[in-house]
Amino acid sequence: MYMNAEIIAVGTELLMGQIANTNAQYLSSRLNNLGMNVYYHSVVGDNPERLKAVLRQALERSDVVVTTGGLGPTKDDLTKETIAELLGLRLVLHQESLERIRKYFKNQKRCMSENNVKQAYIPEGSVIIPNNNGTAPGCIVQKDGKTVVMLPGPPRELIPMFEDTVFPFFEGKTNQVINSRMLKIFGIGEADVETRIMDMIEKQTNPTIAPYVGTGEISLRVTARGSSRDEVDALIAPVVEKIKERLYPHVYSDSGETLEEVVVRLLSDKGWTVSTAESCTGGMLASRIINVPGASVVFDRGFVTYSNEAKMQELGVNRKTLEKWGAVSRETAEEMVRGLVERTKTTAGLAVTGIAGPGGGTPEKPVGLVYVSAFLNGRVETLKLNLAGDRQRIRTVSCHNALDLLRKMLLGII
């Protein structure tokens, strides 16, 4: 059986931009894993009439509707009440949920307010979704061939509730499996990517290929559907390999890894270590590396040498080099990385120096001029970059380039 699903996020705070709707991304991914087609996302404020209108439309076009938010104890939390009214169901007190709420407050050593009782009222005939991390239980309502799933808004509550109750409830109810693989690409533009695989995009049926453009890098999602996971994976694999062949050497991951995760894995596999020296990126490069779990095995230390004096004192950059070529130069970048590795004794080193802006540029050295040097086993490779964008983008893309340069050296591509 094919199922179409959609997600409705309830909360005025979402419409005002006070919080990001990260639940929709998570839920779409997991509903896809269940073999459901997710065709619509909606966001509606805490207004019963507007919520009712959105729900009515959703139930007309989808088999499964998942709502998030609006299950709290206050008067503007009206998701359950609105859905019950729309479906013609009474709200009934679920005694077990009430006891769980009371126990939650007792364990928190907090006094339970009378309005929290409201959260234990559930549309009659519902399947209860226990909440072990908060007060609001969720529920699943089925009527006239439609299913409505109600979940609280906080992700720390929603995710375990979905995994523990909702996913098992739907598992096996569809006769299809949907799965995706994400290819991550760097060092090539969006137009060039499209040109190289245009024939594949034009002929696509199953699997499908969808591009996503990020800050300085591109992702391609390859998605297939079939009757089993093995069938789906067998459909995806040759398409992934063909794309990698067309875009070599720019595909750095075919499983959604970040550049820093790839670099840490490659270094770890070889038992090698890395250190960093940064000027314009100001520690961003080191931060990205140490964000990877297990990075302590490969990462030794990082230097932020923003001033010329710091470059000389910490990395041994020659004063004459700085006077003749300037802080933003190939010569300085290479002395930075050599001095770094000499001090840290790591197998690999990365150094970045540049002008991130918005000020500080000259006609000879404009904003966006960046030099990246990588050291590996006695060899140094240096990139000269002329980057566009604001300060944050220049710093981010500089880090991308540094990591990708080391990746290519580790793989013997350069």
Tab-separated table of N, CA and C in Angstrom, residues 6 177-178 188 197 238 240 242 273 291 296 306 314 335 363 395:
chain	number	residue	atom	x	y	z
A	6	GLU	N	2.085	14.126	5.138
A	6	GLU	CA	2.528	15.520	5.226
A	6	GLU	C	2.684	15.923	6.673
A	177	VAL	N	9.892	0.719	-0.043
A	177	VAL	CA	10.993	1.261	0.751
A	177	VAL	C	11.598	2.411	-0.036
A	178	ILE	N	11.860	3.516	0.641
A	178	ILE	CA	12.519	4.660	0.020
A	178	ILE	C	13.829	4.902	0.751
A	188	ILE	N	34.164	22.266	-7.540
A	188	ILE	CA	33.565	22.357	-8.863
A	188	ILE	C	32.247	23.114	-8.715
A	197	ILE	N	26.531	15.742	-15.626
A	197	ILE	CA	25.569	14.650	-15.388
A	197	ILE	C	24.195	14.962	-15.985
A	238	PRO	N	24.821	1.743	-8.736
A	238	PRO	CA	25.461	2.065	-10.017
A	238	PRO	C	25.351	3.528	-10.398
A	240	VAL	N	25.368	6.061	-8.218
A	240	VAL	CA	26.387	6.726	-7.399
A	240	VAL	C	27.767	6.553	-8.024
A	242	LYS	N	28.560	5.987	-11.110
A	242	LYS	CA	28.660	6.724	-12.369
A	242	LYS	C	28.879	8.207	-12.123
A	273	THR	N	48.891	12.208	12.229
A	273	THR	CA	48.386	13.328	13.026
A	273	THR	C	48.440	14.622	12.229
A	291	ASN	N	35.322	19.011	15.989
A	291	ASN	CA	33.902	18.691	16.088
A	291	ASN	C	33.625	17.239	15.707
A	296	SER	N	40.438	13.408	18.538
A	296	SER	CA	41.589	13.481	19.458
A	296	SER	C	42.685	12.496	19.076
A	306	TYR	N	47.162	35.639	14.441
A	306	TYR	CA	46.480	36.698	13.702
A	306	TYR	C	47.426	37.834	13.318
A	314	GLU	N	55.234	32.301	17.230
A	314	GLU	CA	54.657	30.965	17.391
A	314	GLU	C	55.071	29.984	16.293
A	335	GLU	N	55.808	29.204	5.004
A	335	GLU	CA	56.628	29.259	6.217
A	335	GLU	C	55.784	28.949	7.454
A	363	PRO	N	44.110	47.064	-4.107
A	363	PRO	CA	44.037	46.583	-5.495
A	363	PRO	C	44.949	45.389	-5.750
A	395	ARG	N	35.753	32.895	5.127
A	395	ARG	CA	36.400	32.052	6.139
A	395	ARG	C	35.967	30.596	5.994
